[in-house]
Short mmCIF file of C-alpha atoms in Angstrom, two decimals:
data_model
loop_
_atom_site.label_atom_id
_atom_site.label_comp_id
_atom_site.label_asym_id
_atom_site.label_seq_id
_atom_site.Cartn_x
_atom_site.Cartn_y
_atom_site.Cartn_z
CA UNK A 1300 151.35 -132.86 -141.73
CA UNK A 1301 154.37 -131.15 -141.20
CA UNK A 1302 155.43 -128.18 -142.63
CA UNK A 1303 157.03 -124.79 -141.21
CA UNK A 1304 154.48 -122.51 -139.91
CA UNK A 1305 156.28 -119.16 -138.89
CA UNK A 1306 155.96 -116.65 -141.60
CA UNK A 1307 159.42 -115.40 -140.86
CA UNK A 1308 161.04 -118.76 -141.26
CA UNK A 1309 159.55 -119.63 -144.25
CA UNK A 1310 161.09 -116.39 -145.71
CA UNK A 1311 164.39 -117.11 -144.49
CA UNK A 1312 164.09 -120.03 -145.82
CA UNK A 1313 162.86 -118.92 -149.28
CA UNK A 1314 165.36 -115.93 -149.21
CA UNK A 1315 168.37 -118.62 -148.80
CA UNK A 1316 166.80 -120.77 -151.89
CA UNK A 1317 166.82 -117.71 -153.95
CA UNK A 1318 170.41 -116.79 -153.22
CA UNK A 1319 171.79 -119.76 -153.74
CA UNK A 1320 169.46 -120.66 -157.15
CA UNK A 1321 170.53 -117.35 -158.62
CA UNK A 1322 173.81 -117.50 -158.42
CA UNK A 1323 176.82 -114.73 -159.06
CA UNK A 1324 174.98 -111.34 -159.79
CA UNK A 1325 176.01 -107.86 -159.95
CA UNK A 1326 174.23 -106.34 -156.99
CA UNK A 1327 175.41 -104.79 -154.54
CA UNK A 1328 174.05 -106.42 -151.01
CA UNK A 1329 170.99 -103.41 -150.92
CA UNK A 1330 170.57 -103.94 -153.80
CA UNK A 1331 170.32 -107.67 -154.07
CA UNK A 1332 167.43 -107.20 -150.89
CA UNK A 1333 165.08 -105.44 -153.78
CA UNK A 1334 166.03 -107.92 -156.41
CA UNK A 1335 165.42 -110.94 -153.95
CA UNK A 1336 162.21 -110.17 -152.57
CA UNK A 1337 160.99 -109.38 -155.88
CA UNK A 1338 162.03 -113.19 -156.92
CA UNK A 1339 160.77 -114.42 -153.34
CA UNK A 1340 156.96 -112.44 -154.46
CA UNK A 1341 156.99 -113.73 -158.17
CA UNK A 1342 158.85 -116.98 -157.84
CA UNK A 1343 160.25 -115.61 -161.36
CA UNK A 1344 163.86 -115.47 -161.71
CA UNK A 1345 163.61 -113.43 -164.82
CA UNK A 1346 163.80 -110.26 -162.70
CA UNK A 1347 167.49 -110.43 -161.79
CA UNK A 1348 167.72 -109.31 -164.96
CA UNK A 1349 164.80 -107.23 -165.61
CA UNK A 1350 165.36 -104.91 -162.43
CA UNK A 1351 167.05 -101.92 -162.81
CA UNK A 1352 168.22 -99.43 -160.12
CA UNK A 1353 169.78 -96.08 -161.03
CA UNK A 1354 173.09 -95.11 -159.34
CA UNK A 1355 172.33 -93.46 -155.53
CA UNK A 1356 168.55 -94.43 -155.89
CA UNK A 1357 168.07 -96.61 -152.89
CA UNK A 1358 170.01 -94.12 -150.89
CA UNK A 1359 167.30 -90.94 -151.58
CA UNK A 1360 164.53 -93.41 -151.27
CA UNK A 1361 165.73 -94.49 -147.70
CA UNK A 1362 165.92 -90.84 -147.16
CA UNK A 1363 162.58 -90.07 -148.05
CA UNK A 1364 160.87 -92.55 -146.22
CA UNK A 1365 162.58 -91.39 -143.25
CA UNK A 1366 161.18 -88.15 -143.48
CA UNK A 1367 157.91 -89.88 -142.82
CA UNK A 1368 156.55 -89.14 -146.10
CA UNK A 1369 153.43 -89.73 -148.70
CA UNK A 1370 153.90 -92.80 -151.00
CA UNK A 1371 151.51 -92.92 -154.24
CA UNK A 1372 150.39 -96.21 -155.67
CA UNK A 1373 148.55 -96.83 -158.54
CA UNK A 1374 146.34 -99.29 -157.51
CA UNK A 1375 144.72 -100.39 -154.60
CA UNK A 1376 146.30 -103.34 -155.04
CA UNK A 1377 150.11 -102.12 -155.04
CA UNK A 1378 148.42 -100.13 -151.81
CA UNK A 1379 147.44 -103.29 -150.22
CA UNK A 1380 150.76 -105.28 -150.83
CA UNK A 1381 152.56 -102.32 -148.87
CA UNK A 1382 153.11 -103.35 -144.99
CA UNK A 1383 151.23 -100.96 -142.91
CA UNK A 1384 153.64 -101.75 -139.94
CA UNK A 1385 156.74 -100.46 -141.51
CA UNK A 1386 155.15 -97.63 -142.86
CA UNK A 1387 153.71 -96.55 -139.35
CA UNK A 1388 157.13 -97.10 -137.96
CA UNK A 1389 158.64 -94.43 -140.47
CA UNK A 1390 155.18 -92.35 -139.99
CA UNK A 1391 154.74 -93.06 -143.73
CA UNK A 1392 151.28 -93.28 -145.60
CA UNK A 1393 150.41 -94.57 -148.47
CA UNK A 1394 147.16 -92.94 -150.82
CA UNK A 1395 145.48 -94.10 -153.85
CA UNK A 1396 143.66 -91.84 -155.36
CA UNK A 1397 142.28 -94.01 -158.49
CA UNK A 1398 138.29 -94.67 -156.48
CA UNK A 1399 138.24 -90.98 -155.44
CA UNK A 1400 134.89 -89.17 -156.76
CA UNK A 1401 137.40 -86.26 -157.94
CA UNK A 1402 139.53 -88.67 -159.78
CA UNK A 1403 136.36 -90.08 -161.87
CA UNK A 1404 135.48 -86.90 -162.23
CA UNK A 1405 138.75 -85.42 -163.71
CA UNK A 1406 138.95 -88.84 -166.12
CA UNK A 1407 135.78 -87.81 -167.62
CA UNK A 1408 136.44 -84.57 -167.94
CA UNK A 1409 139.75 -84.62 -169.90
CA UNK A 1410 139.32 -87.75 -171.19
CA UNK A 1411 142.38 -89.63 -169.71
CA UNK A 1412 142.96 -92.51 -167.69
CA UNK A 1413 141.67 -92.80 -163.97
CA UNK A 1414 145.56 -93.32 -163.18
CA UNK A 1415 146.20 -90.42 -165.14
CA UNK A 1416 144.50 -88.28 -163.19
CA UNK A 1417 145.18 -89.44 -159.75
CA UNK A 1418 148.68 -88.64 -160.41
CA UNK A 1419 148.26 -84.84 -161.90
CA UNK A 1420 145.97 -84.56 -157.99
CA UNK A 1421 149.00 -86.06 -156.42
CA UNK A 1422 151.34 -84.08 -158.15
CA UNK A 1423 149.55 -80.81 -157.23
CA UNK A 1424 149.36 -82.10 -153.58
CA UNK A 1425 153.24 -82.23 -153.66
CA UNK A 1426 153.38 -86.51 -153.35
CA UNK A 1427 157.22 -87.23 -153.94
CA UNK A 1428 157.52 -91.03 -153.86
CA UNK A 1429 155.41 -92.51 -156.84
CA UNK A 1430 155.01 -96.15 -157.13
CA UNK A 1431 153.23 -98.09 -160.43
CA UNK A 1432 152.53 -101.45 -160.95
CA UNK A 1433 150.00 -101.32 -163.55
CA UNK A 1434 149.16 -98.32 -165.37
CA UNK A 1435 151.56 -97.67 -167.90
CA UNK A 1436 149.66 -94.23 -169.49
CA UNK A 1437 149.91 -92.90 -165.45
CA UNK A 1438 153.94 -93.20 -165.81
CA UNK A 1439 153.34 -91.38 -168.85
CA UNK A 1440 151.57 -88.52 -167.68
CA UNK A 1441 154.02 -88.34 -164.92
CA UNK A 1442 156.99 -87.63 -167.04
CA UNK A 1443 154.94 -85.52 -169.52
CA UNK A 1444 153.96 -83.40 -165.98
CA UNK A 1445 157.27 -83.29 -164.40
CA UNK A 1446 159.07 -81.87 -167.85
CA UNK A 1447 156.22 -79.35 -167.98
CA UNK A 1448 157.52 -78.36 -164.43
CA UNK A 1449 154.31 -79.32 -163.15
CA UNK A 1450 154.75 -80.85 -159.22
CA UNK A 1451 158.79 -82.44 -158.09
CA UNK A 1452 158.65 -86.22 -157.91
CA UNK A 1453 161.85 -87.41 -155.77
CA UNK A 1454 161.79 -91.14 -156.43
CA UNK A 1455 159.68 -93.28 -158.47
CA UNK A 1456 159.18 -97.32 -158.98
CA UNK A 1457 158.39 -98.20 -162.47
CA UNK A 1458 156.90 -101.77 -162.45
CA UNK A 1459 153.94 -101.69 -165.06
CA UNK A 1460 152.39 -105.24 -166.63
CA UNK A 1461 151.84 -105.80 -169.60
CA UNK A 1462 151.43 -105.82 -173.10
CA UNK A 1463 150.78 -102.71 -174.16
CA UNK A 1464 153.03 -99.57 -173.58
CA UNK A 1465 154.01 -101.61 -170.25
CA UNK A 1466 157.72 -101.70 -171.45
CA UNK A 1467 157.26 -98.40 -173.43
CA UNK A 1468 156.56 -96.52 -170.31
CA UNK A 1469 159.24 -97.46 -168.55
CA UNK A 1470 161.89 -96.36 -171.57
CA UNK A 1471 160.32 -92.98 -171.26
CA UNK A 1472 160.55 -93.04 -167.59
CA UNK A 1473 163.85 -93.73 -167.36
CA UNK A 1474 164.72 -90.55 -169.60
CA UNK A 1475 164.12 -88.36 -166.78
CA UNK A 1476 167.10 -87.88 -164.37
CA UNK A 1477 165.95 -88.86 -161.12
CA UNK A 1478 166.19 -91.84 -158.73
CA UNK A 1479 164.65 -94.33 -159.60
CA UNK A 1480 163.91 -98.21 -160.13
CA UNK A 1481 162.23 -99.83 -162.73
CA UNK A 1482 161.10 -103.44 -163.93
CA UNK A 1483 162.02 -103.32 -167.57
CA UNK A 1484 160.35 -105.01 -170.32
CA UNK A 1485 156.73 -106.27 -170.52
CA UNK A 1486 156.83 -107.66 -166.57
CA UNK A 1487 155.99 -106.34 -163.73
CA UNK A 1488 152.78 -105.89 -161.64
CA UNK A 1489 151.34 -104.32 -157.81
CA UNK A 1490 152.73 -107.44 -156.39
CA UNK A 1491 156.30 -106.59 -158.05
CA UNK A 1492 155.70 -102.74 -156.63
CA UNK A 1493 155.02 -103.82 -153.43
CA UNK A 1494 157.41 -105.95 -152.53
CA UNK A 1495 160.26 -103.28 -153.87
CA UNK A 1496 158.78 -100.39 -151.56
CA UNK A 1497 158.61 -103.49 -148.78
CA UNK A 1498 162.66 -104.03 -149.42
CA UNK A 1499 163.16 -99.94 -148.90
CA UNK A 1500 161.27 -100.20 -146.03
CA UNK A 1501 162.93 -103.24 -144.47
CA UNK A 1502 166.35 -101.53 -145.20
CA UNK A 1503 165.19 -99.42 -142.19
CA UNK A 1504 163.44 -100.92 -139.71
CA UNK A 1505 164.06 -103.85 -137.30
CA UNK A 1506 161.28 -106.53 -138.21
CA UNK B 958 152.63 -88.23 -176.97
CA UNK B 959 150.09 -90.64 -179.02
CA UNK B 960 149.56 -93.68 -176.62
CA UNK B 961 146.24 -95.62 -176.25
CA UNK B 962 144.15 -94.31 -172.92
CA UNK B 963 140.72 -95.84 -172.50
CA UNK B 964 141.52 -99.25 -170.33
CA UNK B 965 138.87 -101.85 -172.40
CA UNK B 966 141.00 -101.03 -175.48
CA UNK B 967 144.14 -101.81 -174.08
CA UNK B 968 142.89 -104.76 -172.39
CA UNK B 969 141.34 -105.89 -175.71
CA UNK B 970 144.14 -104.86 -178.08
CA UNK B 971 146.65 -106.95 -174.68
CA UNK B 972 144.20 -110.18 -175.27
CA UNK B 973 144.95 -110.23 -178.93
CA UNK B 974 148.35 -109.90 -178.81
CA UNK B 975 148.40 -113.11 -176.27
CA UNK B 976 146.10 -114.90 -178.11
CA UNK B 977 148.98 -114.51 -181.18
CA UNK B 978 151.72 -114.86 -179.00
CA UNK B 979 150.48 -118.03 -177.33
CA UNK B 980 150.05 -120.56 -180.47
CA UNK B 981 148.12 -123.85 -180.05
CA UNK B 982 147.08 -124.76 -177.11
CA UNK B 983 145.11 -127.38 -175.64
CA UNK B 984 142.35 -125.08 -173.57
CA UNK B 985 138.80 -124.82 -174.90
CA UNK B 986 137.09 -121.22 -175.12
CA UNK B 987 136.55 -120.62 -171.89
CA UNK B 988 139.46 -121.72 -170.20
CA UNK B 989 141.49 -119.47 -172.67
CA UNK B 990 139.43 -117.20 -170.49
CA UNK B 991 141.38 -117.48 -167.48
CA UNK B 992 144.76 -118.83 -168.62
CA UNK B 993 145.29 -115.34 -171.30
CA UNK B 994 143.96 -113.36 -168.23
CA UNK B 995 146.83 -114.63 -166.09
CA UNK B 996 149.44 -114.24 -168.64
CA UNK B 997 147.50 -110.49 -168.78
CA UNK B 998 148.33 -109.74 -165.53
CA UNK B 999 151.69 -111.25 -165.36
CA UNK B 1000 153.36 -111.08 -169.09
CA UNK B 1001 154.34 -114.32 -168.00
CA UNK B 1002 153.50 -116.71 -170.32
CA UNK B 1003 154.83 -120.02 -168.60
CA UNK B 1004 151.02 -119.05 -167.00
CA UNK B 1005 150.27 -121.28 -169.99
CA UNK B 1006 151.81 -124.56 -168.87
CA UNK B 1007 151.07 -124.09 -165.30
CA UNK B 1008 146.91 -123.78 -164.49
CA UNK B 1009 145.45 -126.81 -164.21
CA UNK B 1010 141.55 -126.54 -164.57
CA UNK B 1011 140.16 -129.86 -163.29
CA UNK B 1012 136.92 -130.69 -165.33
CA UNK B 1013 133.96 -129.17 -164.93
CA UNK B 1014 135.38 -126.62 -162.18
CA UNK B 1015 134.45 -123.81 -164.63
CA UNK B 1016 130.79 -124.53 -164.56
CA UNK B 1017 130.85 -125.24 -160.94
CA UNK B 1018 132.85 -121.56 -159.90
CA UNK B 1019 129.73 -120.05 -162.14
CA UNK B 1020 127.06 -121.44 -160.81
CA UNK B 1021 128.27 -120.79 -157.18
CA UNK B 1022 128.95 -117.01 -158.41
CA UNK B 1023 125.61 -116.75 -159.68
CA UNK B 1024 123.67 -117.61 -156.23
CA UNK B 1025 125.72 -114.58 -154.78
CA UNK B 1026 128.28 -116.46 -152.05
CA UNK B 1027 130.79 -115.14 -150.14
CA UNK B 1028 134.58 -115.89 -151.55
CA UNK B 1029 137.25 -116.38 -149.15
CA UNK B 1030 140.61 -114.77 -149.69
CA UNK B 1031 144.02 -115.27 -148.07
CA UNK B 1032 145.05 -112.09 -148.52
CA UNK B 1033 143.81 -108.51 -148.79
CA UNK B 1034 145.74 -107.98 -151.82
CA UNK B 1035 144.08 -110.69 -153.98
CA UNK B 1036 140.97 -109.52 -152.20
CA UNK B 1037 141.88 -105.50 -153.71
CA UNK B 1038 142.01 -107.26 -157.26
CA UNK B 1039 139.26 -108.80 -157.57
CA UNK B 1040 136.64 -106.62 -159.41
CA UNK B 1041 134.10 -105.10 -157.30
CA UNK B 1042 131.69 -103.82 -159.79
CA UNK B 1043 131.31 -107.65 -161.17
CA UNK B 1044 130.89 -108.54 -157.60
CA UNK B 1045 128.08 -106.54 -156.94
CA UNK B 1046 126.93 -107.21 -160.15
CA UNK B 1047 126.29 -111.13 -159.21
CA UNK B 1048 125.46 -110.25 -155.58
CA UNK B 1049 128.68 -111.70 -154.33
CA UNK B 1050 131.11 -110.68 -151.94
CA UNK B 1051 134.64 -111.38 -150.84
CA UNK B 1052 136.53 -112.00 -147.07
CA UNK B 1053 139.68 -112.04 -146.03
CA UNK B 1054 140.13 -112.27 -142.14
CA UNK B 1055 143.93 -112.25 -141.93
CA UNK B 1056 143.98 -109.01 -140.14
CA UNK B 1057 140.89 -109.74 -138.08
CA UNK B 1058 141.40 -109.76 -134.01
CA UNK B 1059 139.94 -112.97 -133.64
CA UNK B 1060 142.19 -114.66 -136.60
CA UNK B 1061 145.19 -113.18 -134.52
CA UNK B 1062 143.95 -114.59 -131.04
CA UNK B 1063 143.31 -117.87 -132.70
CA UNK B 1064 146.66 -118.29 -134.69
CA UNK B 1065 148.39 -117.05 -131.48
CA UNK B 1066 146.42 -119.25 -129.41
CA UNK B 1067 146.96 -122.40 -131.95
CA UNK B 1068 150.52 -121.33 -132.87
CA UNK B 1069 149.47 -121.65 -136.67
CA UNK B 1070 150.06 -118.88 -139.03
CA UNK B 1071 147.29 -116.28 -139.33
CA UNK B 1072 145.92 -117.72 -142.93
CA UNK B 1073 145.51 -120.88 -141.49
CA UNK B 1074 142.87 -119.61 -138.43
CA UNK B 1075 141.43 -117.52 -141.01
CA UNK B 1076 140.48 -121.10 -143.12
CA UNK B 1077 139.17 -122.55 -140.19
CA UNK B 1078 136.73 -119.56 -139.75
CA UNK B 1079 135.52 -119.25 -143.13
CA UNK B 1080 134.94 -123.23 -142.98
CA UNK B 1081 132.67 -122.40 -139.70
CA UNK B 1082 130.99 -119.93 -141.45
CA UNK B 1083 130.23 -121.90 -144.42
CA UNK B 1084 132.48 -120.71 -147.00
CA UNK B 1085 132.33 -122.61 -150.33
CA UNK B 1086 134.29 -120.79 -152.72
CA UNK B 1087 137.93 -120.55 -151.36
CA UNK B 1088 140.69 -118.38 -153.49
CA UNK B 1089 144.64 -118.57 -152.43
CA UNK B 1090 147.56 -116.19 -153.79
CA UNK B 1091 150.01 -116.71 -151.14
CA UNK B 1092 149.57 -118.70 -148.23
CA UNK B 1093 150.65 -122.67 -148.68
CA UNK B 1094 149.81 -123.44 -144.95
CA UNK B 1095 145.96 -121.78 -145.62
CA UNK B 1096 145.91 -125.01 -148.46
CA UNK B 1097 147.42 -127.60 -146.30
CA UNK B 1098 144.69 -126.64 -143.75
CA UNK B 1099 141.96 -126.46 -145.74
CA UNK B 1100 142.75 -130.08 -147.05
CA UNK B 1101 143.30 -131.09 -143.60
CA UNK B 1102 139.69 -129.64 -142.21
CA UNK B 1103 138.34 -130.75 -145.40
CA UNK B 1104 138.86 -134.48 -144.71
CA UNK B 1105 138.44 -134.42 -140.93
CA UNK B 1106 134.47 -133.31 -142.55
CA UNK B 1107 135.02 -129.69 -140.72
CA UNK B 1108 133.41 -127.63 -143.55
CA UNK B 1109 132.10 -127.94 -147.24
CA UNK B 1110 134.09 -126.25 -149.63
CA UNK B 1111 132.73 -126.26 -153.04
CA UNK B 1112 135.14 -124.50 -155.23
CA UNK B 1113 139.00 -123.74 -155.06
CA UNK B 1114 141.46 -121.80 -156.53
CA UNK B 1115 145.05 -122.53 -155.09
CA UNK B 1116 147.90 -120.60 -156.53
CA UNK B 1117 150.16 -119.35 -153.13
CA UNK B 1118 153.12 -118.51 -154.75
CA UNK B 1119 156.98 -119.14 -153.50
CA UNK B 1120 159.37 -121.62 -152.62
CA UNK B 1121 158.91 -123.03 -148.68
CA UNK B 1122 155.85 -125.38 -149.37
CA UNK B 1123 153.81 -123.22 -151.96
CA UNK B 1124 154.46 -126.44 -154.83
CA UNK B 1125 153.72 -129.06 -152.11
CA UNK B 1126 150.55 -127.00 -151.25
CA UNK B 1127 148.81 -126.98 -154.49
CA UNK B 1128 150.01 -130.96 -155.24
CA UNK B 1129 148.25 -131.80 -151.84
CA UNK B 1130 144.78 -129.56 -152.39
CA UNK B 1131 144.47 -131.24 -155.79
CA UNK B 1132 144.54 -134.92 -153.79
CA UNK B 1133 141.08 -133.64 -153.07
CA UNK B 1134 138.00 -134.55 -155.17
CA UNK B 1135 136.46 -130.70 -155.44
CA UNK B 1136 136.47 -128.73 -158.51
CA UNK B 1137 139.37 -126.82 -158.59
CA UNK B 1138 141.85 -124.52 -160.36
CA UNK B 1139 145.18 -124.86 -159.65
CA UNK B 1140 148.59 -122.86 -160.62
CA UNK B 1141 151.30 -125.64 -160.31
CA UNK B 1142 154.92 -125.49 -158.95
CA UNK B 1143 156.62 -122.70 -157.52
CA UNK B 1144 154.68 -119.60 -159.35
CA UNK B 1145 151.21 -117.79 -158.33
CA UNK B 1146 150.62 -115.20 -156.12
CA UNK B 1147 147.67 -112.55 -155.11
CA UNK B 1148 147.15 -110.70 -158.94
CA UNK B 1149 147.22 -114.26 -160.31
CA UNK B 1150 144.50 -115.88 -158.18
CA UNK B 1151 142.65 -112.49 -158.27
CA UNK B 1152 142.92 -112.97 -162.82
CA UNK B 1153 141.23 -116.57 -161.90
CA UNK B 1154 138.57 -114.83 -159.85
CA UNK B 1155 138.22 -112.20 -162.41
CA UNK B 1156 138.03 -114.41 -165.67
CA UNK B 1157 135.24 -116.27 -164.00
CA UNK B 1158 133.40 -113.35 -163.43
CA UNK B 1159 133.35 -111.98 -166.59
CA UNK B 1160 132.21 -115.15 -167.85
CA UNK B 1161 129.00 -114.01 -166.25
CA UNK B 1162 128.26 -110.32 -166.55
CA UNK B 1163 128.34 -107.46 -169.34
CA UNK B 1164 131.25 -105.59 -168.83
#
């Protein structure tokens, strides 16, 4: 059979088909990297208008990253989706902290959320970059932590699924002035994460 | 702030709001299973009109996952979503060689794409129960192996997701005779076929 077999032409390829299937937009061309890889990960062209990216935000994430910095995920899988080349190349990391013994343990104890509590320990560990694709009540806790003063989050991607407070967690969110970028409505997802921190990334390294 | 915390509530109160958003449908109980887990995971509810569950592919995936087999992945993020606890639970357990040395020697070797040396291996190995979020040329070789005789798979569930051959992929792997679950056209991806993977599994154990 014959079909193209080099990962990086088939997402030339695909990148090409998504620019010219979507049409005029109102990105600028950074901007249009995030919202195209997003497409090129769902195959969902309901995101060019579900993305949102606040004013300067791509700008202090590219900064961050090239301090070399901590990223938090939600979930193993937004972890996972993250490419583990790039991030060496900025001397970047990426945690999870939703398996840890201590996370269980605070859960239990306060009776929150496992995502909940990996992002107060995160928080208190001075993580900057905070990136959710699934657990709404997490982006919750984050903006109920920050107003209480409690740790300094610099950037955050707001992608949570679903049907329940997905699209309510990203309304609150967004009230807090800081960069950001968010999936708004009910979709979303690790996948959707991922592939925005993978557009940062790519913004600043050669591939 | 008042939002709901404890994760089998929101996942219950999420499948009920589906279930009402869906309508009619033409799936019987079980396949409900899997398609309202997808649209779950994705708020995407074109999920609905895209699986195709071939007959009897249900029963089949079961009965493999209760003898406690190996599943192959094409990805470690599809791996990362697939439920562990359930796993264990059955005695199963999951691979994904696309970061293994010798699936990078062999696809260098071969000049095929990593997913597609990491088929070939599983097939040697004996894999039955093959699972595919994102890699179209991983399908086209598994049909391909499949019919030269090289390898016995049992089970499949072929959802790569994207727009250079993902479609093609998953109308080529249903060509062949084998219980299968497919997600047709252009959609998918590695927290869909990990929802497949899921739903089955929860078929099986108390939760």
């Amino acid at each position: 059979m014959d079909y193209i077999k080099i990962p990086m032409d088939i997402e030339k390829k695909s990148f090409e088909i998504i620019g010219s299937e979507m049409g005029e937009s109102k990105f600028s061309e950074e901007e249009l990297l995030i919202v195209k890889r997003v497409i090129h990960t769902t195959a969902d062209f309901e995101y060019k208008d579900l993305i949102y990216i606040r004013e300067g935000s791509i700008e202090k994430a590219k900064e961050l990253l090239k301090k070399g910095i901590t990223i938090y995920t939600d979930t193993n899988m937004a972890l996972s989706g993250i490419n583990k080349k790039a991030l060496d190349k900025l001397g970047c990391k990426v945690v999870c902290y939703v398996n840890k013994e201590e996370t269980h343990e605070m859960a239990k104890e306060k009776g929150i959320t496992r995502s909940m509590a990996a992002v107060e320990t995160a928080l208190e560990e001075g993580v900057e970059f905070f990136v959710f694709g699934n657990a709404p009540t997490a982006l919750f806790k984050l903006k109920e932590l920050t107003e209480e003063g409690k740790g300094n989050p610099a950037f955050i991607i707001g992608a949570p699924v679903g049907f329940v407070g997905a699209s309510e967690s990203k309304v609150e969110i967004e009230k807090l002035q800081l960069p950001m970028i968010t999936v708004r409505g009910r979709k979303g997802g690790s996948t959707v994460a991922a592939a925005i921190v993978n557009a940062l990334l790519y913004m600043l390294i050669e591939r």
